Amino acid sequence: MTVRTQVGTNVDYEKPGKQQGHLRVPFSHNEAGWANLLIPITVVKGGRGPTLLASGGTHGDEFEGPVALMKLARALKPEEVQGRVILIPALNLPAVRAGKRLSPIDGVNLNRAFPGEYNDSVTGLIAHYLANILFPLADIVMDIHSGGRSMLFLPSATLHRVPDDAQFAKMLAAAKIWGTRYVFIYADIAGEGLLPVQAERMGKIVVTTEMGGGGECNPQVLKITERGVRNVMIQQGLIKGEMDLPVEPPQTIAATDPGDYVPAPADGLYESFYEVGEEVRAGAPLGQLHFPEQGSRPPEPVIAKSAGILICRRGPGEVAQGDCVATIARRVEV
Ligand code: ZN
């Protein structure tokens, strides 16, 4: 069955060798009636083997993924590859150009836009193309995230506890060789329509990350990111080589209870008492909120509901009521 899509491309996914082209997403706007958005895509096809689809820039303020994948897209040669590697370093290109989490064109969060529709907003058209054209081609779907401007993560390979045990085992094995101190099992606490969930439902080996954040492209975090991508390619048989793994194996941690994600109780300035990676106790203050408009008002403590490792904290000092200021994860055996 031919799947209808409004997104075109000038690459041929079946052609051996290396192609660097673009996805062509219809984008008719006030300044250019017959315009298209051109999103760079690289396809490297060598001998027989699996297909990896790797993307960065799903959120436009997370920069390690785009930089790591742009470097790989320039360097990778077809004679090195057993299988096929499809790289889209800046999947939500308008958001990446703006350095914003959401697309400035339609205000849509690409990581809430799946599966998208045939006739959708620009961001929805990208989601629809992935769900209907690219995911069916892929065995491994890798989407590289970080904390963005609003959050700081202890760099982690992340995954959902998918119901299929065999699929989960493959995803966990890939997460464990990413090269981070923690493998983090997370819950979706802010909406549906996520890219990884769509790929998981289609049975893919889904590899995702939360690499640093704060709107940076941190050199140490970038190094971990590049190493992780390469390790997964070696593990999956796409390229030859030795995996570069830290001496200490990663610990698996999980934040699967809504209480593990701590919201700001009011607008204010948030002072965190802890840095990411530190242990926190249940019932203890994680930080406190200050109220700049009310000089005599004492700060309000923000209390941890659960005990564990602070895996993520709010980046900027200013917070609005309901912003996530902390995420606490527990060690788990899987
Ligand atoms: Zn993200």
mmCIF file of N, CA and C in Angstrom, residues 162-237:
data_model
loop_
_atom_site.group_PDB
_atom_site.id
_atom_site.type_symbol
_atom_site.label_atom_id
_atom_site.label_comp_id
_atom_site.label_asym_id
_atom_site.label_seq_id
_atom_site.Cartn_x
_atom_site.Cartn_y
_atom_site.Cartn_z
ATOM 1 N N VAL A 162 8.493 -0.374 27.998
ATOM 2 C CA VAL A 162 7.489 -0.826 27.023
ATOM 3 C C VAL A 162 6.968 -2.203 27.447
ATOM 4 N N PRO A 163 5.717 -2.534 27.082
ATOM 5 C CA PRO A 163 5.130 -3.806 27.557
ATOM 6 C C PRO A 163 5.790 -5.051 26.982
ATOM 7 N N ASP A 164 6.355 -4.963 25.772
ATOM 8 C CA ASP A 164 6.977 -6.146 25.144
ATOM 9 C C ASP A 164 8.355 -6.369 25.761
ATOM 10 N N ASP A 165 8.516 -7.490 26.490
ATOM 11 C CA ASP A 165 9.768 -7.753 27.211
ATOM 12 C C ASP A 165 10.975 -7.854 26.278
ATOM 13 N N ALA A 166 10.786 -8.495 25.121
ATOM 14 C CA ALA A 166 11.913 -8.669 24.187
ATOM 15 C C ALA A 166 12.352 -7.303 23.629
ATOM 16 N N GLN A 167 11.366 -6.477 23.298
ATOM 17 C CA GLN A 167 11.686 -5.127 22.789
ATOM 18 C C GLN A 167 12.378 -4.304 23.878
ATOM 19 N N PHE A 168 11.866 -4.401 25.121
ATOM 20 C CA PHE A 168 12.466 -3.656 26.226
ATOM 21 C C PHE A 168 13.915 -4.089 26.452
ATOM 22 N N ALA A 169 14.170 -5.410 26.362
ATOM 23 C CA ALA A 169 15.531 -5.920 26.578
ATOM 24 C C ALA A 169 16.493 -5.329 25.542
ATOM 25 N N LYS A 170 16.060 -5.228 24.298
ATOM 26 C CA LYS A 170 16.910 -4.653 23.244
ATOM 27 C C LYS A 170 17.132 -3.157 23.473
ATOM 28 N N MET A 171 16.077 -2.450 23.884
ATOM 29 C CA MET A 171 16.211 -1.017 24.148
ATOM 30 C C MET A 171 17.144 -0.767 25.331
ATOM 31 N N LEU A 172 16.999 -1.621 26.380
ATOM 32 C CA LEU A 172 17.837 -1.474 27.574
ATOM 33 C C LEU A 172 19.306 -1.758 27.231
ATOM 34 N N ALA A 173 19.539 -2.777 26.403
ATOM 35 C CA ALA A 173 20.912 -3.121 26.018
ATOM 36 C C ALA A 173 21.563 -1.955 25.263
ATOM 37 N N ALA A 174 20.791 -1.295 24.405
ATOM 38 C CA ALA A 174 21.328 -0.142 23.660
ATOM 39 C C ALA A 174 21.580 1.037 24.600
ATOM 40 N N ALA A 175 20.660 1.247 25.554
ATOM 41 C CA ALA A 175 20.824 2.368 26.499
ATOM 42 C C ALA A 175 22.068 2.159 27.371
ATOM 43 N N LYS A 176 22.331 0.899 27.720
ATOM 44 C CA LYS A 176 23.440 0.608 28.641
ATOM 45 C C LYS A 176 24.805 0.838 28.013
ATOM 46 N N ILE A 177 24.899 0.831 26.698
ATOM 47 C CA ILE A 177 26.216 1.068 26.080
ATOM 48 C C ILE A 177 26.337 2.506 25.550
ATOM 49 N N TRP A 178 25.368 3.360 25.893
ATOM 50 C CA TRP A 178 25.468 4.764 25.469
ATOM 51 C C TRP A 178 26.672 5.430 26.129
ATOM 52 N N GLY A 179 27.003 5.008 27.350
ATOM 53 C CA GLY A 179 28.206 5.538 28.003
ATOM 54 C C GLY A 179 27.927 6.568 29.079
ATOM 55 N N THR A 180 26.686 6.601 29.592
ATOM 56 C CA THR A 180 26.349 7.529 30.683
ATOM 57 C C THR A 180 26.355 6.776 32.011
ATOM 58 N N ARG A 181 26.433 7.556 33.099
ATOM 59 C CA ARG A 181 26.458 6.947 34.426
ATOM 60 C C ARG A 181 25.124 6.292 34.746
ATOM 61 N N TYR A 182 24.048 6.871 34.253
ATOM 62 C CA TYR A 182 22.717 6.339 34.541
ATOM 63 C C TYR A 182 21.950 6.037 33.265
ATOM 64 N N VAL A 183 21.178 4.954 33.341
ATOM 65 C CA VAL A 183 20.140 4.663 32.353
ATOM 66 C C VAL A 183 18.828 4.973 33.067
ATOM 67 N N PHE A 184 18.033 5.854 32.476
ATOM 68 C CA PHE A 184 16.905 6.461 33.181
ATOM 69 C C PHE A 184 15.585 6.034 32.532
ATOM 70 N N ILE A 185 14.769 5.302 33.305
ATOM 71 C CA ILE A 185 13.429 4.908 32.841
ATOM 72 C C ILE A 185 12.455 6.000 33.286
ATOM 73 N N TYR A 186 11.801 6.632 32.317
ATOM 74 C CA TYR A 186 10.992 7.815 32.637
ATOM 75 C C TYR A 186 9.527 7.588 32.287
ATOM 76 N N ALA A 187 8.691 8.491 32.800
ATOM 77 C CA ALA A 187 7.251 8.470 32.518
ATOM 78 C C ALA A 187 6.895 9.743 31.762
ATOM 79 N N ASP A 188 5.805 9.676 30.994
ATOM 80 C CA ASP A 188 5.351 10.867 30.262
ATOM 81 C C ASP A 188 4.389 11.636 31.153
ATOM 82 N N ILE A 189 4.848 12.768 31.689
ATOM 83 C CA ILE A 189 4.000 13.501 32.627
ATOM 84 C C ILE A 189 3.437 14.772 32.008
ATOM 85 N N ALA A 190 3.791 15.058 30.762
ATOM 86 C CA ALA A 190 3.322 16.313 30.160
ATOM 87 C C ALA A 190 2.866 16.081 28.727
ATOM 88 N N GLY A 191 1.839 15.256 28.586
ATOM 89 C CA GLY A 191 1.189 15.126 27.288
ATOM 90 C C GLY A 191 1.546 13.871 26.519
ATOM 91 N N GLU A 192 0.812 13.676 25.412
ATOM 92 C CA GLU A 192 0.992 12.507 24.551
ATOM 93 C C GLU A 192 1.489 12.955 23.178
ATOM 94 N N GLY A 193 1.631 11.966 22.274
ATOM 95 C CA GLY A 193 2.067 12.289 20.910
ATOM 96 C C GLY A 193 3.572 12.344 20.771
ATOM 97 N N LEU A 194 4.289 11.567 21.620
ATOM 98 C CA LEU A 194 5.758 11.610 21.587
ATOM 99 C C LEU A 194 6.319 10.759 20.441
ATOM 100 N N LEU A 195 7.412 11.226 19.875
ATOM 101 C CA LEU A 195 8.126 10.487 18.830
ATOM 102 C C LEU A 195 8.506 9.080 19.293
ATOM 103 N N PRO A 196 9.176 8.923 20.466
ATOM 104 C CA PRO A 196 9.574 7.566 20.862
ATOM 105 C C PRO A 196 8.398 6.632 21.082
ATOM 106 N N VAL A 197 7.291 7.160 21.596
ATOM 107 C CA VAL A 197 6.120 6.293 21.838
ATOM 108 C C VAL A 197 5.589 5.749 20.511
ATOM 109 N N GLN A 198 5.548 6.613 19.501
ATOM 110 C CA GLN A 198 5.102 6.160 18.177
ATOM 111 C C GLN A 198 6.016 5.041 17.658
ATOM 112 N N ALA A 199 7.330 5.257 17.787
ATOM 113 C CA ALA A 199 8.289 4.257 17.293
ATOM 114 C C ALA A 199 8.209 2.971 18.126
ATOM 115 N N GLU A 200 7.988 3.111 19.443
ATOM 116 C CA GLU A 200 7.849 1.923 20.302
ATOM 117 C C GLU A 200 6.636 1.093 19.880
ATOM 118 N N ARG A 201 5.521 1.782 19.584
ATOM 119 C CA ARG A 201 4.303 1.062 19.183
ATOM 120 C C ARG A 201 4.520 0.292 17.890
ATOM 121 N N MET A 202 5.474 0.764 17.078
ATOM 122 C CA MET A 202 5.769 0.093 15.813
ATOM 123 C C MET A 202 6.855 -0.966 15.991
ATOM 124 N N GLY A 203 7.238 -1.240 17.271
ATOM 125 C CA GLY A 203 8.139 -2.346 17.587
ATOM 126 C C GLY A 203 9.614 -2.050 17.400
ATOM 127 N N LYS A 204 9.983 -0.780 17.259
ATOM 128 C CA LYS A 204 11.381 -0.430 16.988
ATOM 129 C C LYS A 204 12.240 -0.501 18.256
ATOM 130 N N ILE A 205 13.550 -0.653 18.048
ATOM 131 C CA ILE A 205 14.504 -0.483 19.149
ATOM 132 C C ILE A 205 14.690 1.029 19.280
ATOM 133 N N VAL A 206 14.104 1.598 20.320
ATOM 134 C CA VAL A 206 14.086 3.057 20.449
ATOM 135 C C VAL A 206 15.163 3.486 21.445
ATOM 136 N N VAL A 207 16.030 4.389 21.005
ATOM 137 C CA VAL A 207 17.139 4.878 21.828
ATOM 138 C C VAL A 207 16.964 6.390 21.981
ATOM 139 N N THR A 208 16.741 6.836 23.211
ATOM 140 C CA THR A 208 16.605 8.278 23.443
ATOM 141 C C THR A 208 17.520 8.696 24.593
ATOM 142 N N THR A 209 17.720 9.999 24.709
ATOM 143 C CA THR A 209 18.651 10.511 25.722
ATOM 144 C C THR A 209 18.140 11.821 26.314
ATOM 145 N N GLU A 210 18.685 12.159 27.451
ATOM 146 C CA GLU A 210 18.603 13.519 27.990
ATOM 147 C C GLU A 210 20.039 13.913 28.303
ATOM 148 N N MET A 211 20.633 14.709 27.404
ATOM 149 C CA MET A 211 22.052 15.022 27.491
ATOM 150 C C MET A 211 22.247 16.462 27.970
ATOM 151 N N GLY A 212 22.471 16.680 29.248
ATOM 152 C CA GLY A 212 22.782 18.028 29.703
ATOM 153 C C GLY A 212 21.608 18.983 29.557
ATOM 154 N N GLY A 213 21.858 20.140 28.978
ATOM 155 C CA GLY A 213 20.783 21.122 28.797
ATOM 156 C C GLY A 213 21.258 22.523 29.082
ATOM 157 N N GLY A 214 20.289 23.374 29.506
ATOM 158 C CA GLY A 214 20.622 24.764 29.797
ATOM 159 C C GLY A 214 20.888 25.592 28.552
ATOM 160 N N GLY A 215 20.514 25.059 27.366
ATOM 161 C CA GLY A 215 20.753 25.789 26.127
ATOM 162 C C GLY A 215 22.207 25.780 25.694
ATOM 163 N N GLU A 216 23.008 24.875 26.284
ATOM 164 C CA GLU A 216 24.440 24.816 25.946
ATOM 165 C C GLU A 216 24.705 23.762 24.873
ATOM 166 N N CYS A 217 25.932 23.815 24.319
ATOM 167 C CA CYS A 217 26.485 22.649 23.634
ATOM 168 C C CYS A 217 27.781 22.358 24.384
ATOM 169 N N ASN A 218 27.624 21.711 25.530
ATOM 170 C CA ASN A 218 28.708 21.470 26.479
ATOM 171 C C ASN A 218 29.718 20.476 25.895
ATOM 172 N N PRO A 219 31.040 20.795 25.913
ATOM 173 C CA PRO A 219 32.015 19.900 25.258
ATOM 174 C C PRO A 219 32.053 18.494 25.841
ATOM 175 N N GLN A 220 31.936 18.362 27.171
ATOM 176 C CA GLN A 220 31.966 17.017 27.770
ATOM 177 C C GLN A 220 30.716 16.226 27.394
ATOM 178 N N VAL A 221 29.580 16.928 27.411
ATOM 179 C CA VAL A 221 28.326 16.241 27.086
ATOM 180 C C VAL A 221 28.304 15.877 25.598
ATOM 181 N N LEU A 222 28.852 16.746 24.751
ATOM 182 C CA LEU A 222 28.919 16.445 23.316
ATOM 183 C C LEU A 222 29.774 15.191 23.078
ATOM 184 N N LYS A 223 30.860 15.087 23.832
ATOM 185 C CA LYS A 223 31.742 13.925 23.687
ATOM 186 C C LYS A 223 30.988 12.632 24.045
ATOM 187 N N ILE A 224 30.218 12.671 25.137
ATOM 188 C CA ILE A 224 29.420 11.493 25.519
ATOM 189 C C ILE A 224 28.401 11.177 24.418
ATOM 190 N N THR A 225 27.805 12.225 23.856
ATOM 191 C CA THR A 225 26.782 12.033 22.817
ATOM 192 C C THR A 225 27.385 11.354 21.586
ATOM 193 N N GLU A 226 28.526 11.869 21.132
ATOM 194 C CA GLU A 226 29.154 11.293 19.940
ATOM 195 C C GLU A 226 29.573 9.838 20.200
ATOM 196 N N ARG A 227 30.074 9.584 21.399
ATOM 197 C CA ARG A 227 30.484 8.234 21.776
ATOM 198 C C ARG A 227 29.279 7.295 21.812
ATOM 199 N N GLY A 228 28.153 7.800 22.343
ATOM 200 C CA GLY A 228 26.940 6.979 22.428
ATOM 201 C C GLY A 228 26.428 6.567 21.061
ATOM 202 N N VAL A 229 26.386 7.525 20.136
ATOM 203 C CA VAL A 229 25.901 7.221 18.774
ATOM 204 C C VAL A 229 26.792 6.139 18.154
ATOM 205 N N ARG A 230 28.099 6.301 18.291
ATOM 206 C CA ARG A 230 29.052 5.355 17.697
ATOM 207 C C ARG A 230 28.925 3.975 18.355
ATOM 208 N N ASN A 231 28.811 3.952 19.686
ATOM 209 C CA ASN A 231 28.669 2.668 20.388
ATOM 210 C C ASN A 231 27.433 1.904 19.906
ATOM 211 N N VAL A 232 26.310 2.617 19.756
ATOM 212 C CA VAL A 232 25.075 1.951 19.302
ATOM 213 C C VAL A 232 25.269 1.418 17.879
ATOM 214 N N MET A 233 25.933 2.174 17.021
ATOM 215 C CA MET A 233 26.155 1.700 15.645
ATOM 216 C C MET A 233 27.014 0.431 15.643
ATOM 217 N N ILE A 234 28.017 0.381 16.532
ATOM 218 C CA ILE A 234 28.868 -0.816 16.624
ATOM 219 C C ILE A 234 28.046 -1.988 17.177
ATOM 220 N N GLN A 235 27.303 -1.726 18.254
ATOM 221 C CA GLN A 235 26.499 -2.794 18.882
ATOM 222 C C GLN A 235 25.499 -3.406 17.900
ATOM 223 N N GLN A 236 24.926 -2.567 17.055
ATOM 224 C CA GLN A 236 23.898 -3.045 16.119
ATOM 225 C C GLN A 236 24.501 -3.599 14.830
ATOM 226 N N GLY A 237 25.833 -3.617 14.746
ATOM 227 C CA GLY A 237 26.494 -4.206 13.576
ATOM 228 C C GLY A 237 26.553 -3.294 12.369
#
